[in-house]
CSV table of C-alpha atoms in Angstrom, one decimal:
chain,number,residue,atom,x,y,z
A,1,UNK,CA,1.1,-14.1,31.5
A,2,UNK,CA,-2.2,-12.5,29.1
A,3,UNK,CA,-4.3,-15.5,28.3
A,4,UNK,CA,-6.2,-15.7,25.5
A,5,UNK,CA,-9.6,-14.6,27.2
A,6,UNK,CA,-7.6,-11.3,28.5
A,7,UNK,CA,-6.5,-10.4,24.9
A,8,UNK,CA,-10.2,-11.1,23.3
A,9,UNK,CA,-11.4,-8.8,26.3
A,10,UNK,CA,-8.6,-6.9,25.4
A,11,UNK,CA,-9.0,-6.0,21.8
A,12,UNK,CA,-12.9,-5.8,22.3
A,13,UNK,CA,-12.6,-3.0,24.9
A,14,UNK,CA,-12.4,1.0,24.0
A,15,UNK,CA,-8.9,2.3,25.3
A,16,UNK,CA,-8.6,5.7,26.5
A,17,UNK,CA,-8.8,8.7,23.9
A,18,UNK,CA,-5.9,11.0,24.4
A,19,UNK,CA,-3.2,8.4,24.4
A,20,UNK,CA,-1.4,10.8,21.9
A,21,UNK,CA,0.1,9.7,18.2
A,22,UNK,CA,3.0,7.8,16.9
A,23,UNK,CA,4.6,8.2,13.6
A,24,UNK,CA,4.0,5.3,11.3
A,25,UNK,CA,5.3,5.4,7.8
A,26,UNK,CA,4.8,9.4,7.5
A,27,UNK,CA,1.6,9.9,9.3
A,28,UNK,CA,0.5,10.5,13.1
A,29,UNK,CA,-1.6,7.3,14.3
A,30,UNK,CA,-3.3,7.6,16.7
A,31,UNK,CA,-2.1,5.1,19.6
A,32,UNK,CA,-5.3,4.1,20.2
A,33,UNK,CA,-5.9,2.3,17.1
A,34,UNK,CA,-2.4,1.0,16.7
A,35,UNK,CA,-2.6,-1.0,20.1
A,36,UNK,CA,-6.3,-2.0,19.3
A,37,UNK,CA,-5.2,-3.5,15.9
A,38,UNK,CA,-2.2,-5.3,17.3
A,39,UNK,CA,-4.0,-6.2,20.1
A,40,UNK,CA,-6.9,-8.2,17.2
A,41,UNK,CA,-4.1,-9.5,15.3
A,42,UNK,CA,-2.8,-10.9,18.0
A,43,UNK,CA,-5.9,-12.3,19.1
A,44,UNK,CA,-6.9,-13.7,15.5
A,45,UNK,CA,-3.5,-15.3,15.4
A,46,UNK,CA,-3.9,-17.5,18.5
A,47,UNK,CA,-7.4,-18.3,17.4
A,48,UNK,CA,-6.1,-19.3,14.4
A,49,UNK,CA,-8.0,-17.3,11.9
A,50,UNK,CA,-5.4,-16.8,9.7
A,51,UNK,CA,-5.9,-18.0,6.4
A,52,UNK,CA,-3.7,-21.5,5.7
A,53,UNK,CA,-1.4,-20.8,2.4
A,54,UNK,CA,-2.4,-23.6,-0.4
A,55,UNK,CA,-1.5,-26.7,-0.6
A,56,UNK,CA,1.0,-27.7,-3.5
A,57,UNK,CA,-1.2,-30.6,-5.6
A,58,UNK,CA,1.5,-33.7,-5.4
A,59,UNK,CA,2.1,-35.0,-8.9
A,60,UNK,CA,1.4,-38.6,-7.7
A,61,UNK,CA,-2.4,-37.4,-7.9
A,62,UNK,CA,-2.6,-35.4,-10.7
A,63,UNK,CA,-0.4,-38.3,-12.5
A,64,UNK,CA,-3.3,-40.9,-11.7
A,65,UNK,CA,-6.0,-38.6,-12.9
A,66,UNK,CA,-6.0,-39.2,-16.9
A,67,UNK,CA,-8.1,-37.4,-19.1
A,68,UNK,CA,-9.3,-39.2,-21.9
A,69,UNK,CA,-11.6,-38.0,-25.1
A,70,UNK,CA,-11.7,-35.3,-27.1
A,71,UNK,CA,-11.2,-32.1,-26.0
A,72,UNK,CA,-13.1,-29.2,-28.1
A,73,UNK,CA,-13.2,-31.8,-31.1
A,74,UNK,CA,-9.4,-32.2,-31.0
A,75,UNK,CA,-7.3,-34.8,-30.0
A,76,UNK,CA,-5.7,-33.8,-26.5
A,77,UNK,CA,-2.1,-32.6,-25.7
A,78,UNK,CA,0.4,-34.5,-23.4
A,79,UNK,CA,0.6,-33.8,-19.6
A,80,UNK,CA,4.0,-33.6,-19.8
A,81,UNK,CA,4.7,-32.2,-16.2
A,82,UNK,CA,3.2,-35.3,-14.4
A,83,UNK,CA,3.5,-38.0,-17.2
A,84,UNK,CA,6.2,-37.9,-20.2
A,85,UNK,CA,5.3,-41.2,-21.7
A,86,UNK,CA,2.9,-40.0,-24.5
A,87,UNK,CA,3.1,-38.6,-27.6
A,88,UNK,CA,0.4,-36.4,-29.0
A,89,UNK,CA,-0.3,-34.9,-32.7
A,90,UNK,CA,-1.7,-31.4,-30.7
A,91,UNK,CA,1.4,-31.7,-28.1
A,92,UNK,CA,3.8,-28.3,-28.8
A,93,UNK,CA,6.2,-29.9,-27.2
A,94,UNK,CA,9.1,-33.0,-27.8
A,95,UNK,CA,6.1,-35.5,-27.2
A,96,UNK,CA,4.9,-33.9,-30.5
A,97,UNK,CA,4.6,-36.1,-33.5
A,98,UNK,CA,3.2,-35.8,-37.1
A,99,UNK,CA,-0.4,-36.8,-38.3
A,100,UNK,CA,-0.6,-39.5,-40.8
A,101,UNK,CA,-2.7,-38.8,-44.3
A,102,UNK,CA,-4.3,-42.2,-45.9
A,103,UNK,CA,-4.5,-43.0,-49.3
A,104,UNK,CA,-7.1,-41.5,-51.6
A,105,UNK,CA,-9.5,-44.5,-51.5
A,106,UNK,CA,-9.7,-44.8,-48.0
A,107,UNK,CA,-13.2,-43.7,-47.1
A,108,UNK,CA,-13.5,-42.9,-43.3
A,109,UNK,CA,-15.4,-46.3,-42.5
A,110,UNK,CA,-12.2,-48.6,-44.2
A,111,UNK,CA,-9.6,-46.5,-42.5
A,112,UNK,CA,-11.3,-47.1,-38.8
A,113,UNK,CA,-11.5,-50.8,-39.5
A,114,UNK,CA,-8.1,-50.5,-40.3
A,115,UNK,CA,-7.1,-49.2,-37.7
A,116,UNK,CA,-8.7,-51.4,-35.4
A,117,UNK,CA,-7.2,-54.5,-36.8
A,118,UNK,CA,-3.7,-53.3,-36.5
A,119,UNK,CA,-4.0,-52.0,-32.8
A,120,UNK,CA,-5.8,-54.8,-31.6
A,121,UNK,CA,-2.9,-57.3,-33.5
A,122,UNK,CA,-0.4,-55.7,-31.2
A,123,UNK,CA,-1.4,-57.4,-27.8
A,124,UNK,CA,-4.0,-60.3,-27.3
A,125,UNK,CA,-4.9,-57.9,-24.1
A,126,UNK,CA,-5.8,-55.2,-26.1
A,127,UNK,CA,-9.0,-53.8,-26.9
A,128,UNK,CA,-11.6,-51.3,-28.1
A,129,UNK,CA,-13.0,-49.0,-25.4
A,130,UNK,CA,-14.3,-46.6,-27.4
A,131,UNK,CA,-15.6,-45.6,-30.6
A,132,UNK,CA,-18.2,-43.0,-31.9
A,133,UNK,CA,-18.8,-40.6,-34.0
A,134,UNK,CA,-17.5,-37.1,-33.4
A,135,UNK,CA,-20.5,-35.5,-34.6
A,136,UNK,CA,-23.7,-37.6,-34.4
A,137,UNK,CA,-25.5,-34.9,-36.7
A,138,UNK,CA,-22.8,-35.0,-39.4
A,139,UNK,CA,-21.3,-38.5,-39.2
A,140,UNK,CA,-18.7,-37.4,-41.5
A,141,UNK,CA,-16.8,-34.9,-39.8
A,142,UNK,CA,-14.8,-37.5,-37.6
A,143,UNK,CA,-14.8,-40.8,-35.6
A,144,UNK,CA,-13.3,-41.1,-32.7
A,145,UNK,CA,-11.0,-44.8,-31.6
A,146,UNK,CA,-10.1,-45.2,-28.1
A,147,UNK,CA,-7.7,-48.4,-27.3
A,148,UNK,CA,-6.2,-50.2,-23.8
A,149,UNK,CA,-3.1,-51.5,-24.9
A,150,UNK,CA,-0.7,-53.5,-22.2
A,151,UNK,CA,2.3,-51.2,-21.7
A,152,UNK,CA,5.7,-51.3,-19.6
A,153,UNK,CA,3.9,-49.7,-16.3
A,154,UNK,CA,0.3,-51.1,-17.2
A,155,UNK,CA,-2.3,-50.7,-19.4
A,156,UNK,CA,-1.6,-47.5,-21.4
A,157,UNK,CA,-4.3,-45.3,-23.5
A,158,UNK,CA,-4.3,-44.8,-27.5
A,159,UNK,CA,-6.5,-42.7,-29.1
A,160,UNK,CA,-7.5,-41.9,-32.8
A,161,UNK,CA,-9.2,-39.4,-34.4
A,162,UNK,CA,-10.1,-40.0,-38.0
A,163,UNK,CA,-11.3,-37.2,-40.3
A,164,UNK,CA,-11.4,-34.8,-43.4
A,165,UNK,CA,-8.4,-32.9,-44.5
A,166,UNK,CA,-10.5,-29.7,-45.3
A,167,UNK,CA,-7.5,-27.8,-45.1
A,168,UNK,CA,-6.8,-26.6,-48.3
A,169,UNK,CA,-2.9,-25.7,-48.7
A,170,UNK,CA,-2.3,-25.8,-52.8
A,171,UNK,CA,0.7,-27.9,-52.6
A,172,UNK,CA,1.6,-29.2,-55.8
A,173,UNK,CA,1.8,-32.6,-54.3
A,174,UNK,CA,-0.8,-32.2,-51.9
A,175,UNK,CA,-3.1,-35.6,-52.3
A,176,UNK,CA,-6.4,-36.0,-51.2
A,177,UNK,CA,-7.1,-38.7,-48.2
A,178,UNK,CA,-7.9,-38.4,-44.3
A,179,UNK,CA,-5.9,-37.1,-41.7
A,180,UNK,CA,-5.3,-39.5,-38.9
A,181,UNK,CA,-4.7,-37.8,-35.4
A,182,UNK,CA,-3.6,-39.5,-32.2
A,183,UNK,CA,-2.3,-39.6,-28.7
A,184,UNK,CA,-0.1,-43.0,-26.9
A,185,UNK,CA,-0.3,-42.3,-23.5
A,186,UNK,CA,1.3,-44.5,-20.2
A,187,UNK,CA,-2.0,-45.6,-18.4
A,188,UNK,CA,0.0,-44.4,-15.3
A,189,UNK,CA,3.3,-43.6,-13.9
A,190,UNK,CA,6.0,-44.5,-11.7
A,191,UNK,CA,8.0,-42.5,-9.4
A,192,UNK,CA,11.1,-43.6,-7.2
A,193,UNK,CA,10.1,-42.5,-3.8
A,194,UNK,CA,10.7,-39.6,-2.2
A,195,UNK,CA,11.9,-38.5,-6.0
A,196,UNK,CA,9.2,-36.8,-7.6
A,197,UNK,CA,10.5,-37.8,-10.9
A,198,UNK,CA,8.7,-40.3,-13.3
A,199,UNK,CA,10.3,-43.0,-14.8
A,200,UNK,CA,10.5,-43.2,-18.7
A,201,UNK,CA,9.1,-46.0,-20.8
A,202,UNK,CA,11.9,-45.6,-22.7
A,203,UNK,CA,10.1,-44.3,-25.5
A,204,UNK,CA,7.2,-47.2,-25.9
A,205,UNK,CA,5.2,-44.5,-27.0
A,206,UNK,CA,6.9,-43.2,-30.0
A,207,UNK,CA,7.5,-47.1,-31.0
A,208,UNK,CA,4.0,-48.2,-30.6
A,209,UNK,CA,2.5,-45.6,-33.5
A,210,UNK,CA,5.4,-46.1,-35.3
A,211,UNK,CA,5.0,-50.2,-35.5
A,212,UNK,CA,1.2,-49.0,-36.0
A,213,UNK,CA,1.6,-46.3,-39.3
A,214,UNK,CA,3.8,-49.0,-40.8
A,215,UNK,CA,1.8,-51.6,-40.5
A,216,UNK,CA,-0.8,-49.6,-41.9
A,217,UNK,CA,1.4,-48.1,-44.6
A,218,UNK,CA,0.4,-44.4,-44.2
A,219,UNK,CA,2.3,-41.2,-44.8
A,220,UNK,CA,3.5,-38.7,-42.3
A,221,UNK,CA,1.1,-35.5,-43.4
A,222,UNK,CA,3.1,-33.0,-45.0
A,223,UNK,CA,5.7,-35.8,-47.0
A,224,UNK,CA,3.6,-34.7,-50.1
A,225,UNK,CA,6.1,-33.0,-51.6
A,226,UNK,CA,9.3,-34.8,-50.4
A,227,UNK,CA,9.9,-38.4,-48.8
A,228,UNK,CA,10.2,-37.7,-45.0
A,229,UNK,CA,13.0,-39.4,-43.3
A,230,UNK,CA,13.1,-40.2,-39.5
């Protein structure tokens, strides 16, 4: 039996010239070079120098890496392939859900402190982990709320961002105020093992910033013109 010392020797070694040609695909090969390149692959395979195909990323890790913040100055989207409990205001997706506008006297300062006192009335666990301007040259472009809120699986994430509507649309009920954009997102998920399916919160999400726009008695954005109905 050829060990693998004999087929390194082997493939290393020049063969004899006029061993005459083969047809391969439509052209004459030489033999030479068709035995010397099985011969290497042979050699490369035993050695194991074949490259190993990619892993597949297991959703159980990508599900307990969250990414929290703003992303580009926005509010971020729902990672809906490895966690469905969240709703976002930049998700295109069913975990999308509508900004909220604030009333026309609401400077950007009141509406934060508003904000604040409503999500932190919802749990005696919850609290402020985050909050800072969005701009520390212009103060008044944004701030930025970030909130631990106990959930069904844990301690989920809920993030604000507070600023301008500088969007001008000529609605003739379009009323001045701030826009209020968020995310609700599980703090992490559960699977059933070995299903790689998560389990729903059955929809905590959705409830949680509903309970917190009424509370706070804000309007969907874009129920200028007509009262929204969910």
């Amino acid at each position: 039996m050829t060990s693998l010392l004999d087929l390194l020797r082997l493939s290393q070694r020049r063969l004899p010239v006029d061993l005459g040609y083969c047809e391969c695909e439509g052209r004459r090969v030489p033999r030479q070079g068709r035995r010397a390149g099985l011969l290497s692959a042979a050699a490369a395979l035993l050695l194991g120098n074949v490259p190993a195909p990619a892993r597949a990323v297991s959703p159980y890790k990508l599900a307990s890496e969250l990414d929290l913040g703003l992303l580009k100055g926005r509010i971020r989207t729902c990672p809906g392939n490895v966690n469905p409990n969240c709703v976002s205001t930049s998700s295109l997706s069913d975990a999308y859900q509508s900004p909220w506008k604030t009333p026309e006297q609401t400077d950007m300062n009141e509406a934060c402190q508003l904000i604040k006192e409503v999500v932190l009335g919802l749990s005696p666990d919850a609290s402020l982990e985050a909050f800072s301007a969005v701009s520390e040259e212009d103060p008044e472009r944004g701030k930025y709320l970030q909130f631990q809120v106990p959930g069904r699986f844990g301690l989920d994430k809920v993030e604000f961002l507070v600023r301008p509507d500088d969007l001008s649309r000529n609605w003739e009920g379009d009323t001045p105020g701030l826009l209020v954009f968020y995310r609700s997102i599980a703090g992490s998920v559960k699977y059933i093992y070995p299903i790689q399916q998560p389990l729903s919160d059955f929809g905590e999400q959705k409830k949680r910033m509903q309970q917190v726009r009424n509370e706070l008695g804000w309007k969907l954005s874009g129920c200028e013109l007509i009262e929204c109905f969910e």
